[in-house]
């Protein structure tokens, strides 16, 4: 569809296009690529306590928070640069990160377990090809020439050479080995230059013999360093500096920045207080200097220490286990073979808060994110996130497109995670918790946890559309009973596993969301009444069923929030609740921006995007904005209005 020229704001709002950032390297620069490859635990950082300072969950970065490329992107006015292997539909116009923990310049360095520099280069060439197809040769050439290519690599090559664990160690002198590494690195730089790259940023290698992992190997006085390893870093840095000067003369338009990480790190190690630090040992690890690489992971997880200075003890609050559909999905659908319609891992999703599409169907956070925040928990990860999850804070099983019935979207079988499958995942988690914590402690955790559920909307949308022959054999009332019956069975199974405290949301007025209103032939403001009627029937039946469960199940407590009424109020009276627009989406096309065309593999340019999502109730044709999610979450958490939240609010459930 070609949008009318009378539409003042079409497609993505114009953002000053800063230079893109393409990142190559090892664990110092890896933002999560190793999450998606079959490697060893030592080459991954997708488990606690990594990530706890900033992201509040282990993102795959080898740090407690952000790493150098994240800050460079921020200073450059760019969003967080995504890992190349992130399972989303990346635009690449801001750049992409190819770095891999454990990677070397040489293919032989940890071969088969990491993404070596040659492979990173091959990925970059795929990106340049896509950019030319998407933008055209001239615009792609301009983007690639303005971009910055940021490198840190080589440390793993020299560490293996020093340790003698590489077959190359016996064939080369240190000087010859440095020439080999720099020769391969130079070849990659020249290939990027051929593709159009002109501006490069490099870091000298750190004094590897002075890091905690090296210092604990030294038999000597406190403060001794592994000098031979540091000398390899110095050898590399000197030779590479000479090579960059040659490239500046050889390659047209070649410019570079070369930062002395060696001297900077050495100063920080020797004079930490001068730079605002307290010590020169690791925050997380074991042994002298906490130098053994034992910080969490699949190894002996308890065999490490966390400094109280850098990682203060956190009060452990009740866990949060989340079940549901796209309103609650925080990225599970990133990791299944599904349709674009059931994913939100592409722009413009995520741009308000995460600055990249995380898989949430919103411009930012969704309701479970806010509930976790209010409960003083970290962001609850998707169950399918490829990390080594602890589960002691909970986990999120929700899946965009999911229903309470297995039959819902059965034409997409395997493309959504239905509620019964989510339950099976939860049972796996309870088994792991019992193995890890013991029966008594696991039982206590599961009893204190809150089980947060929103599901059913997709079941009724499928029933209303008549897209399955299964649905034609039921009356509306019989169908509601079927959905409620399945949901009740799951609640009972969670109770059998030890769950006692449940939070549920009534369904919204499904016929009044932009995706439904666009289908109505009638006056402005009309809703698809038959679909909203199904939602009301469901809500009444759910309320009755929960009252029964309260009497039947030992220790069962629940909170039921009236999402239907509050959404209808905001649609009809947006200004009363701090919104400007209640009946149309921020992102989409057609009347009310109700066609589900917000980005993705569809005709990407065939949609409009509002300038300020905070003014809107709906981000796309069916899902709320971050502001709307926060507004609703506050009422779910501490709502005192018994007509909207009862018999408990979630705050009370978490505290009991």
C-alpha positions as CSV (number, residue, x, y, z in Angstrom):
1,X,0.0,0.0,0.0
2,X,1.2,3.5,-0.8
3,X,0.2,5.9,2.0
4,X,-1.5,9.1,1.0
5,X,0.8,12.2,0.8
6,X,-1.7,14.0,3.0
7,X,-0.5,12.0,6.0
8,X,1.8,14.4,7.7
9,X,3.8,11.8,9.7
10,X,4.5,8.7,7.8
11,X,6.7,5.7,8.5
12,X,9.5,6.0,10.9
13,X,10.0,9.6,12.3
14,X,13.2,11.1,10.9
15,X,16.1,10.6,13.3
16,X,19.4,12.3,12.7
17,X,21.3,9.4,11.1
18,X,24.6,9.2,13.0
19,X,27.5,7.1,11.8
20,X,26.9,3.4,12.2
21,X,29.1,1.3,14.5
22,X,30.3,-2.1,13.4
23,X,32.1,-4.1,16.2
24,X,34.6,-6.9,15.8
25,X,36.4,-8.7,18.6
26,X,36.4,-11.0,21.6
27,X,34.8,-11.1,25.1
28,X,35.7,-7.5,25.8
29,X,33.3,-6.5,23.0
30,X,30.8,-9.4,22.9
31,X,27.3,-8.2,23.6
32,X,25.7,-11.7,23.4
33,X,26.7,-13.5,20.1
34,X,28.0,-16.4,22.1
35,X,24.5,-16.9,23.5
36,X,23.5,-18.4,20.1
37,X,26.4,-20.8,19.4
38,X,27.2,-24.2,20.7
39,X,30.2,-23.4,22.9
40,X,31.5,-24.0,26.4
41,X,30.3,-22.3,29.6
42,X,33.6,-20.5,29.9
43,X,32.9,-18.7,26.6
44,X,29.5,-17.5,27.7
45,X,28.2,-14.9,30.2
46,X,24.5,-15.6,30.0
47,X,24.1,-16.6,33.6
48,X,24.1,-14.8,37.0
49,X,25.8,-12.8,38.4
50,X,26.7,-11.3,35.0
51,X,24.5,-8.3,34.0
52,X,23.1,-7.6,37.4
53,X,24.2,-3.9,37.6
54,X,22.6,-2.5,34.5
55,X,20.5,-5.0,32.6
56,X,19.3,-6.7,35.8
57,X,19.8,-10.0,33.9
58,X,22.7,-11.8,32.2
59,X,22.6,-10.5,28.6
60,X,25.7,-12.3,27.4
61,X,28.1,-9.5,28.2
62,X,31.2,-10.4,30.2
63,X,30.6,-7.7,32.8
64,X,28.1,-6.8,35.6
65,X,26.6,-4.3,33.2
66,X,27.4,-2.5,29.9
67,X,30.7,-2.9,28.1
68,X,32.8,-0.5,26.0
69,X,30.8,-0.7,22.7
70,X,27.6,0.1,24.6
71,X,29.1,3.3,25.9
72,X,30.6,4.2,22.6
73,X,27.2,3.8,21.0
74,X,25.6,6.0,23.6
75,X,28.1,8.7,23.2
76,X,27.6,8.5,19.4
77,X,23.8,9.0,19.8
78,X,23.2,5.4,18.6
79,X,20.9,2.7,20.2
80,X,22.5,-0.3,21.8
81,X,24.2,-2.2,19.0
82,X,22.8,-5.7,18.7
83,X,24.7,-9.0,18.4
84,X,24.7,-10.2,14.8
85,X,23.3,-13.6,15.9
86,X,20.3,-12.1,17.8
87,X,17.3,-13.8,16.3
88,X,15.6,-10.7,15.0
89,X,15.1,-8.9,11.7
90,X,17.9,-6.4,12.1
91,X,18.0,-3.2,10.0
92,X,21.9,-2.8,10.3
93,X,21.6,0.9,9.5
94,X,23.0,1.7,13.0
95,X,25.6,-1.1,12.7
96,X,25.9,-4.5,14.3
97,X,28.2,-6.3,16.7
98,X,30.1,-9.5,15.5
99,X,32.3,-10.0,18.6
100,X,32.6,-13.4,20.2
101,X,33.9,-14.3,23.7
102,X,37.1,-16.4,23.3
103,X,37.6,-15.4,19.6
104,X,41.0,-14.8,18.2
105,X,42.4,-13.3,15.0
106,X,43.6,-16.8,14.0
107,X,41.1,-19.5,13.1
108,X,43.1,-22.0,15.2
109,X,42.3,-20.1,18.4
110,X,39.6,-22.1,20.2
111,X,38.6,-23.4,16.8
112,X,35.0,-24.5,16.5
113,X,33.9,-23.1,19.8
114,X,33.9,-19.3,19.0
115,X,33.3,-17.0,16.1
116,X,36.8,-16.2,14.9
117,X,37.7,-13.0,13.1
118,X,37.5,-14.5,9.6
119,X,34.0,-15.6,10.3
120,X,33.1,-12.2,11.8
121,X,34.3,-10.7,8.5
122,X,32.1,-13.1,6.5
123,X,29.1,-12.0,8.6
124,X,30.0,-8.4,7.8
125,X,30.1,-9.1,4.1
126,X,26.6,-10.6,4.4
127,X,25.5,-7.4,6.0
128,X,27.0,-5.1,3.3
129,X,25.2,-7.2,0.7
130,X,21.9,-6.7,2.5
131,X,22.5,-3.0,2.9
132,X,23.1,-2.6,-0.8
133,X,19.9,-4.5,-1.6
134,X,17.9,-2.5,0.9
135,X,19.3,1.0,0.4
136,X,20.8,0.9,-3.1
137,X,24.5,1.1,-3.9
138,X,24.9,4.8,-3.4
139,X,23.2,5.1,0.0
140,X,24.9,1.9,1.2
141,X,28.3,3.2,0.1
142,X,27.7,6.4,2.0
143,X,26.6,4.5,5.2
144,X,29.7,2.2,5.0
145,X,32.1,5.1,4.5
146,X,30.7,7.1,7.4
147,X,30.6,4.1,9.7
148,X,33.2,3.4,12.4
149,X,34.7,-0.1,12.6
150,X,35.7,-0.9,16.2
151,X,38.1,-3.7,17.1
152,X,39.5,-5.4,20.1
153,X,41.1,-8.8,19.4
154,X,44.3,-10.8,19.9
155,X,44.4,-11.5,23.6
156,X,43.1,-15.1,23.2
157,X,45.7,-15.8,20.5
158,X,48.6,-14.8,22.8
159,X,47.2,-16.5,25.8
160,X,47.0,-19.8,24.0
161,X,50.5,-19.3,22.5
162,X,51.9,-18.6,26.0
163,X,50.2,-21.6,27.6
164,X,51.5,-23.9,24.9
165,X,47.9,-25.2,24.2
166,X,48.2,-24.2,20.5
167,X,50.0,-26.3,17.9
168,X,51.4,-23.0,16.7
169,X,53.3,-22.5,19.9
170,X,56.1,-24.9,18.9
171,X,56.3,-23.6,15.3
172,X,56.9,-19.9,15.8
173,X,59.0,-17.6,17.9
174,X,57.1,-14.8,19.8
175,X,58.1,-12.3,17.1
176,X,56.9,-14.6,14.3
177,X,53.7,-15.4,16.0
178,X,53.0,-11.6,16.5
179,X,53.6,-11.1,12.8
180,X,51.2,-13.9,12.0
181,X,48.4,-12.4,14.2
182,X,48.9,-8.9,12.9
183,X,49.1,-10.2,9.3
184,X,45.7,-11.8,9.6
185,X,44.2,-8.8,11.3
186,X,45.6,-6.5,8.6
187,X,44.0,-8.7,5.9
188,X,40.6,-8.3,7.6
189,X,41.0,-4.5,7.8
190,X,41.8,-4.4,4.1
191,X,38.8,-6.5,3.3
192,X,36.6,-4.1,5.3
193,X,38.2,-1.2,3.4
194,X,37.3,-2.9,0.1
195,X,33.7,-3.1,1.2
196,X,33.7,0.7,1.8
197,X,35.0,1.1,5.4
198,X,37.2,4.1,6.0
199,X,37.2,4.9,9.8
200,X,38.6,2.4,12.3
201,X,39.0,2.3,16.0
202,X,41.4,-0.1,17.8
203,X,42.5,-0.8,21.4
204,X,46.0,-1.9,22.3
205,X,46.0,-5.2,24.2
206,X,45.9,-5.0,28.0
207,X,48.9,-6.2,30.2
208,X,47.5,-9.7,30.3
209,X,50.2,-10.9,32.7
210,X,48.8,-8.4,35.3
211,X,45.2,-9.6,35.3
212,X,43.8,-11.6,38.2
213,X,43.7,-14.8,36.1
214,X,47.5,-14.4,35.4
215,X,48.6,-13.1,38.8
216,X,47.4,-16.1,40.7
217,X,49.7,-18.3,38.6
218,X,52.8,-16.4,39.8
219,X,54.8,-17.8,42.7
220,X,56.2,-14.8,44.3
221,X,55.6,-11.7,46.3
222,X,52.2,-10.0,46.3
223,X,51.8,-7.8,43.2
224,X,54.0,-10.1,41.0
225,X,53.0,-10.2,37.4
226,X,53.3,-12.8,34.6
227,X,55.8,-10.7,32.7
228,X,56.3,-13.1,29.7
229,X,52.6,-12.8,28.9
230,X,52.5,-9.0,29.2
231,X,55.6,-8.8,27.0
232,X,53.6,-10.6,24.3
233,X,50.9,-7.8,24.6
234,X,53.7,-5.2,24.3
235,X,55.2,-6.9,21.3
236,X,51.8,-7.0,19.6
237,X,51.0,-3.3,20.4
238,X,54.3,-2.0,19.0
239,X,54.1,-4.1,15.8
240,X,50.4,-3.2,15.2
241,X,51.1,0.5,15.7
242,X,53.7,0.4,12.9
243,X,51.3,-1.6,10.7
244,X,48.5,1.0,11.2
245,X,50.9,3.8,10.1
246,X,51.6,1.8,6.9
247,X,47.9,1.3,6.2
248,X,47.2,5.0,6.6
249,X,49.6,5.6,3.7
250,X,48.4,2.6,1.6
251,X,44.6,2.7,1.8
252,X,42.6,5.5,0.3
253,X,40.7,7.6,3.0
254,X,41.9,5.3,5.9
255,X,41.7,7.0,9.3
256,X,42.2,5.3,12.6
257,X,42.1,5.8,16.4
258,X,44.4,3.7,18.5
259,X,43.8,3.7,22.3
260,X,46.5,2.7,24.7
261,X,44.6,0.2,26.9
262,X,47.8,-1.4,28.1
263,X,49.1,1.7,29.9
264,X,45.6,2.7,31.2
265,X,44.9,-0.7,32.7
266,X,48.3,-0.8,34.3
267,X,47.7,2.5,35.9
268,X,44.4,1.4,37.3
269,X,45.9,-1.8,38.7
270,X,48.8,0.0,40.4
271,X,47.0,3.1,41.6
272,X,43.3,2.2,41.9
273,X,42.4,4.8,44.4
274,X,43.7,7.6,42.1
275,X,41.0,6.6,39.6
276,X,38.1,6.0,42.0
277,X,38.6,2.2,42.5
278,X,39.4,0.3,45.6
279,X,41.3,-2.9,44.6
280,X,43.1,-4.8,41.9
281,X,41.5,-8.2,42.4
282,X,38.3,-9.4,40.6
283,X,34.9,-8.7,42.0
284,X,33.8,-12.3,41.1
285,X,35.8,-15.5,41.1
286,X,37.8,-17.7,43.6
287,X,41.3,-18.2,44.7
288,X,44.0,-15.5,45.1
289,X,42.9,-12.2,43.6
290,X,39.6,-14.1,42.8
291,X,41.6,-15.1,39.7
292,X,40.0,-18.5,39.0
293,X,37.4,-18.1,36.2
294,X,34.6,-19.6,38.3
295,X,32.0,-16.7,38.3
296,X,28.7,-18.6,38.0
297,X,27.8,-20.7,35.0
298,X,27.4,-24.4,34.5
299,X,30.5,-25.2,36.6
300,X,30.5,-25.4,40.3
301,X,28.2,-22.4,40.7
302,X,28.8,-22.1,44.4
303,X,32.6,-22.2,44.0
304,X,33.0,-18.4,43.7
305,X,32.9,-15.3,45.8
306,X,31.3,-12.0,45.1
307,X,33.0,-8.9,46.7
308,X,30.6,-7.1,49.0
309,X,32.0,-3.9,47.7
310,X,31.1,-4.5,44.1
311,X,28.1,-6.7,44.6
312,X,26.2,-6.0,47.8
313,X,23.9,-8.7,49.2
314,X,20.4,-8.3,47.9
315,X,17.4,-9.3,50.0
316,X,15.8,-12.2,48.2
317,X,12.1,-11.5,47.5
318,X,9.4,-13.8,46.3
319,X,9.9,-15.1,42.8
320,X,7.7,-14.2,39.8
321,X,6.6,-16.9,37.3
322,X,4.8,-15.5,34.3
323,X,2.4,-17.3,31.9
324,X,0.5,-15.9,28.9
325,X,0.4,-14.4,25.5
326,X,1.9,-11.3,23.7
327,X,0.8,-8.9,26.5
328,X,3.3,-10.7,28.8
329,X,5.9,-12.2,26.3
330,X,9.4,-10.7,27.0
331,X,11.1,-12.5,24.1
332,X,10.3,-16.3,24.1
333,X,9.1,-16.0,20.6
334,X,12.6,-14.8,19.5
335,X,13.7,-18.4,19.9
336,X,11.0,-20.4,18.1
337,X,10.3,-20.9,14.4
338,X,7.3,-18.6,14.2
339,X,5.8,-16.0,11.9
340,X,6.6,-12.3,11.9
341,X,3.2,-11.7,13.2
342,X,4.1,-13.5,16.4
343,X,7.4,-11.7,16.9
344,X,8.5,-8.3,18.0
345,X,12.2,-8.6,17.5
346,X,12.4,-5.8,14.9
347,X,12.2,-2.1,14.8
348,X,10.4,0.0,15.9
349,X,9.5,-2.3,18.9
350,X,11.6,-1.6,22.0
351,X,12.8,1.9,21.0
352,X,11.6,3.8,24.0
353,X,13.3,1.8,26.8
354,X,15.6,-0.9,25.6
355,X,16.7,1.1,22.5
356,X,16.5,-2.1,20.5
357,X,13.8,-4.7,19.8
358,X,13.9,-7.2,22.7
359,X,11.0,-9.3,21.6
360,X,8.4,-7.4,23.7
361,X,5.2,-6.3,21.9
362,X,5.6,-2.6,22.9
363,X,7.8,0.4,22.5
364,X,9.4,-0.5,25.8
365,X,8.6,-2.5,28.9
366,X,5.6,-4.7,29.4
367,X,3.5,-5.4,32.5
368,X,5.6,-8.2,34.0
369,X,8.7,-5.9,33.8
370,X,7.0,-3.3,36.0
371,X,5.7,-5.9,38.4
372,X,9.2,-7.3,38.8
373,X,10.5,-3.7,39.4
374,X,7.9,-3.1,42.1
375,X,8.7,-6.4,43.7
376,X,12.4,-5.5,43.7
377,X,13.3,-8.3,41.4
378,X,15.5,-8.2,38.3
379,X,13.9,-8.3,34.9
380,X,12.4,-11.8,34.6
381,X,14.0,-13.6,31.6
382,X,12.2,-15.5,28.9
383,X,12.4,-19.3,29.6
384,X,13.9,-19.9,26.1
385,X,16.7,-17.4,26.5
386,X,19.8,-19.4,25.8
387,X,21.4,-19.0,29.1
388,X,22.0,-20.9,32.3
389,X,19.2,-19.6,34.4
390,X,19.0,-19.7,38.1
391,X,15.2,-19.5,38.3
392,X,15.3,-18.3,41.9
393,X,13.8,-15.0,40.9
394,X,11.3,-16.7,38.6
395,X,11.0,-17.0,34.8
396,X,8.7,-16.0,32.0
397,X,7.0,-18.6,29.8
398,X,4.6,-16.3,27.9
399,X,4.4,-16.5,24.1
400,X,2.9,-14.0,21.6
401,X,-0.1,-15.7,19.9
402,X,-0.5,-18.3,22.6
403,X,-3.9,-19.5,23.8
404,X,-5.3,-21.5,26.7
405,X,-6.3,-24.1,24.1
406,X,-3.8,-26.1,22.1
407,X,-6.1,-25.7,19.1
408,X,-5.7,-22.0,19.0
409,X,-3.7,-21.1,15.9
410,X,-3.2,-24.8,15.4
411,X,-2.5,-23.9,11.8
412,X,0.7,-22.4,13.3
413,X,1.4,-25.6,15.3
414,X,4.8,-25.3,16.8
415,X,4.8,-21.6,16.1
416,X,3.4,-20.5,19.5
417,X,3.9,-21.9,23.0
418,X,0.4,-22.8,24.2
419,X,-0.5,-22.7,27.8
420,X,-0.2,-26.4,28.3
421,X,3.4,-26.3,26.9
422,X,4.2,-23.4,29.2
423,X,3.0,-25.6,32.1
424,X,5.3,-28.4,31.0
425,X,8.2,-25.9,31.0
426,X,7.3,-24.8,34.5
427,X,7.4,-28.4,35.6
428,X,10.9,-28.7,34.3
429,X,11.9,-25.6,36.3
430,X,10.4,-27.0,39.5
431,X,12.4,-30.2,39.0
432,X,15.6,-28.2,38.5
433,X,14.9,-26.1,41.6
434,X,14.4,-29.2,43.7
435,X,17.7,-30.7,42.4
436,X,19.5,-27.4,43.0
437,X,18.0,-26.3,46.3
438,X,16.7,-29.5,47.9
439,X,13.0,-30.3,48.4
440,X,12.4,-28.1,51.5
441,X,14.0,-24.9,50.1
442,X,12.4,-25.4,46.7
443,X,9.0,-25.9,48.3
444,X,9.4,-22.7,50.3
445,X,10.4,-20.8,47.1
446,X,7.4,-22.1,45.1
447,X,5.0,-21.3,47.9
448,X,6.2,-17.7,48.3
449,X,6.3,-17.1,44.6
450,X,3.6,-15.3,42.6
451,X,2.2,-16.9,39.4
452,X,1.1,-14.1,37.0
453,X,-1.2,-15.1,34.1
454,X,-2.8,-13.4,31.2
455,X,-4.3,-15.5,28.4
456,X,-7.4,-16.1,26.4
457,X,-7.6,-13.3,23.9
458,X,-6.1,-15.3,21.1
459,X,-8.6,-18.1,21.8
460,X,-11.6,-15.8,21.3
461,X,-10.1,-14.0,18.3
462,X,-9.6,-17.4,16.6
463,X,-13.2,-18.5,17.6
464,X,-14.6,-15.2,16.3
465,X,-12.8,-15.4,13.0
466,X,-13.8,-19.0,12.5
467,X,-10.4,-19.9,11.3
468,X,-10.6,-23.4,12.7
469,X,-13.2,-26.1,12.2
470,X,-12.8,-27.0,15.8
471,X,-14.6,-23.9,16.9
472,X,-17.7,-24.4,14.8
473,X,-19.0,-27.2,17.1
474,X,-19.3,-24.9,20.1
475,X,-21.7,-22.2,21.1
476,X,-20.1,-19.1,22.6
477,X,-20.9,-20.2,26.1
478,X,-19.6,-23.8,25.6
479,X,-16.4,-22.3,24.1
480,X,-15.9,-20.0,27.1
481,X,-16.4,-23.0,29.4
482,X,-13.7,-24.9,27.4
483,X,-11.2,-22.0,27.7
484,X,-11.9,-21.5,31.4
485,X,-11.7,-25.3,32.0
486,X,-8.2,-25.5,30.4
487,X,-7.0,-22.4,32.3
488,X,-8.4,-23.9,35.6
489,X,-6.6,-27.2,34.9
490,X,-3.3,-25.3,34.6
491,X,-3.8,-23.4,37.8
492,X,-4.5,-26.6,39.6
493,X,-1.3,-28.2,38.2
494,X,0.7,-25.2,39.4
495,X,-0.9,-25.6,42.8
496,X,0.1,-29.3,42.8
497,X,3.7,-28.2,42.2
498,X,3.5,-25.9,45.2
499,X,2.1,-22.6,43.9
500,X,-0.2,-20.7,46.2
501,X,-0.4,-17.1,45.1
502,X,-1.9,-16.2,41.7
503,X,-2.3,-12.9,39.8
504,X,-4.7,-12.8,36.8
505,X,-6.0,-10.2,34.5
506,X,-9.4,-10.1,33.0
507,X,-9.4,-9.8,29.2
508,X,-9.5,-6.3,27.6
509,X,-12.5,-5.3,25.4
510,X,-11.1,-7.2,22.4
511,X,-13.6,-5.6,20.0
512,X,-12.5,-2.1,20.8
513,X,-8.8,-2.4,20.1
514,X,-7.6,-0.7,16.8
515,X,-7.2,-4.1,15.1
516,X,-10.9,-4.8,15.7
517,X,-12.3,-1.3,15.1
518,X,-10.8,-1.2,11.7
519,X,-13.1,-4.0,10.7
520,X,-16.3,-2.3,11.8
521,X,-18.5,-0.7,9.1
522,X,-20.3,1.9,11.1
523,X,-20.0,5.2,12.8
524,X,-16.7,6.5,14.3
525,X,-16.0,4.9,17.6
526,X,-17.8,1.7,16.9
527,X,-16.4,-1.5,18.4
528,X,-16.7,-5.1,17.3
529,X,-19.3,-5.9,19.9
530,X,-19.6,-9.7,19.4
531,X,-15.8,-10.0,20.1
532,X,-16.0,-7.8,23.2
533,X,-19.0,-9.9,24.3
534,X,-16.9,-13.0,24.3
535,X,-14.3,-11.2,26.5
536,X,-17.1,-10.2,29.0
537,X,-18.4,-13.8,29.2
538,X,-14.9,-15.0,29.8
539,X,-14.3,-12.4,32.6
540,X,-17.5,-13.3,34.4
541,X,-16.8,-17.1,34.2
542,X,-13.2,-16.5,35.4
543,X,-14.3,-14.6,38.4
544,X,-16.7,-17.3,39.4
545,X,-14.1,-20.0,38.9
546,X,-11.5,-18.3,41.0
547,X,-13.9,-18.0,43.9
548,X,-14.5,-21.7,43.6
549,X,-10.8,-22.4,43.6
550,X,-10.3,-20.3,46.7
551,X,-12.6,-22.7,48.5
552,X,-11.2,-25.9,46.9
553,X,-7.4,-25.5,47.0
554,X,-5.4,-25.3,50.2
555,X,-3.8,-21.9,50.7
556,X,-5.0,-20.5,47.3
557,X,-5.0,-16.7,47.1
558,X,-5.5,-14.6,44.1
559,X,-5.6,-11.1,42.7
560,X,-7.9,-10.5,39.7
561,X,-7.5,-7.2,37.9
562,X,-10.3,-5.7,35.7
563,X,-8.4,-4.9,32.6
564,X,-11.6,-4.7,30.6
565,X,-13.0,-1.8,32.4
566,X,-9.9,0.3,32.7
567,X,-9.0,-0.1,29.0
568,X,-12.5,0.9,28.0
569,X,-12.3,4.0,30.2
570,X,-8.9,5.1,28.7
571,X,-10.2,4.4,25.1
572,X,-13.3,6.6,25.7
573,X,-11.7,9.3,28.0
574,X,-7.9,9.3,27.3
575,X,-7.2,12.8,28.7
576,X,-8.7,11.8,32.1
577,X,-5.8,9.3,32.4
578,X,-3.0,11.3,31.0
579,X,-3.2,10.1,27.4
580,X,-4.0,12.1,24.2
581,X,-5.1,9.2,22.0
582,X,-7.1,6.2,23.2
583,X,-8.7,4.7,20.1
584,X,-5.9,4.5,17.5
585,X,-2.4,2.9,17.6
586,X,0.9,4.7,17.5
587,X,2.2,2.3,14.9
588,X,0.3,0.7,12.0
589,X,-1.6,1.7,8.9
590,X,-5.2,2.2,7.8
591,X,-8.1,3.6,10.0
592,X,-7.1,3.8,13.6
593,X,-3.7,2.5,12.4
594,X,-5.5,-0.8,13.0
595,X,-3.8,-2.9,10.3
596,X,-1.1,-5.0,12.0
597,X,1.7,-3.7,9.8
598,X,4.2,-2.3,12.4
599,X,7.7,-3.2,11.0
600,X,9.0,-6.7,10.4
601,X,9.3,-8.7,7.3
602,X,6.1,-7.3,5.9
603,X,6.3,-4.2,3.6
604,X,8.4,-2.4,6.2
605,X,7.6,1.1,4.8
606,X,3.9,0.4,4.7
607,X,3.1,1.9,8.2
608,X,2.9,5.1,10.1
609,X,4.7,5.7,13.4
610,X,3.6,8.4,15.9
611,X,6.2,10.9,17.2
612,X,5.5,10.3,20.9
613,X,4.3,6.9,22.0
614,X,3.7,8.3,25.5
615,X,0.6,10.0,24.2
616,X,-1.0,6.8,23.1
617,X,-2.8,3.9,24.8
618,X,-1.9,1.5,22.0
619,X,1.5,1.0,20.5
620,X,0.5,-1.2,17.6
621,X,-3.0,-2.4,16.6
622,X,-3.4,-4.7,19.6
623,X,-0.7,-4.0,22.2
624,X,-0.2,-1.2,24.7
625,X,2.6,1.4,24.9
626,X,5.1,1.3,27.7
627,X,3.3,4.2,29.3
628,X,0.0,2.3,29.2
629,X,1.7,-0.8,30.6
630,X,3.1,1.2,33.5
631,X,-0.2,2.8,34.2
632,X,-2.0,-0.6,34.4
633,X,0.9,-2.1,36.4
634,X,0.6,0.5,39.1
635,X,-3.1,-0.4,39.6
636,X,-2.4,-4.1,39.5
637,X,0.4,-3.7,42.1
638,X,-1.2,-1.4,44.7
639,X,-4.8,-0.8,43.5
640,X,-7.2,-0.2,46.4
641,X,-10.3,-0.1,44.2
642,X,-12.1,-3.4,44.9
643,X,-14.1,-3.0,41.7
644,X,-10.8,-3.2,39.7
645,X,-8.5,-5.3,41.8
646,X,-9.5,-8.0,44.3
647,X,-9.6,-9.7,46.6
648,X,-5.9,-8.9,47.0
649,X,-3.5,-6.6,45.0
650,X,-0.2,-8.0,43.9
651,X,1.8,-6.1,46.4
652,X,-0.1,-7.8,49.2
653,X,0.5,-11.2,47.6
654,X,4.2,-10.6,47.3
655,X,4.4,-9.5,50.9
656,X,2.5,-12.4,52.4
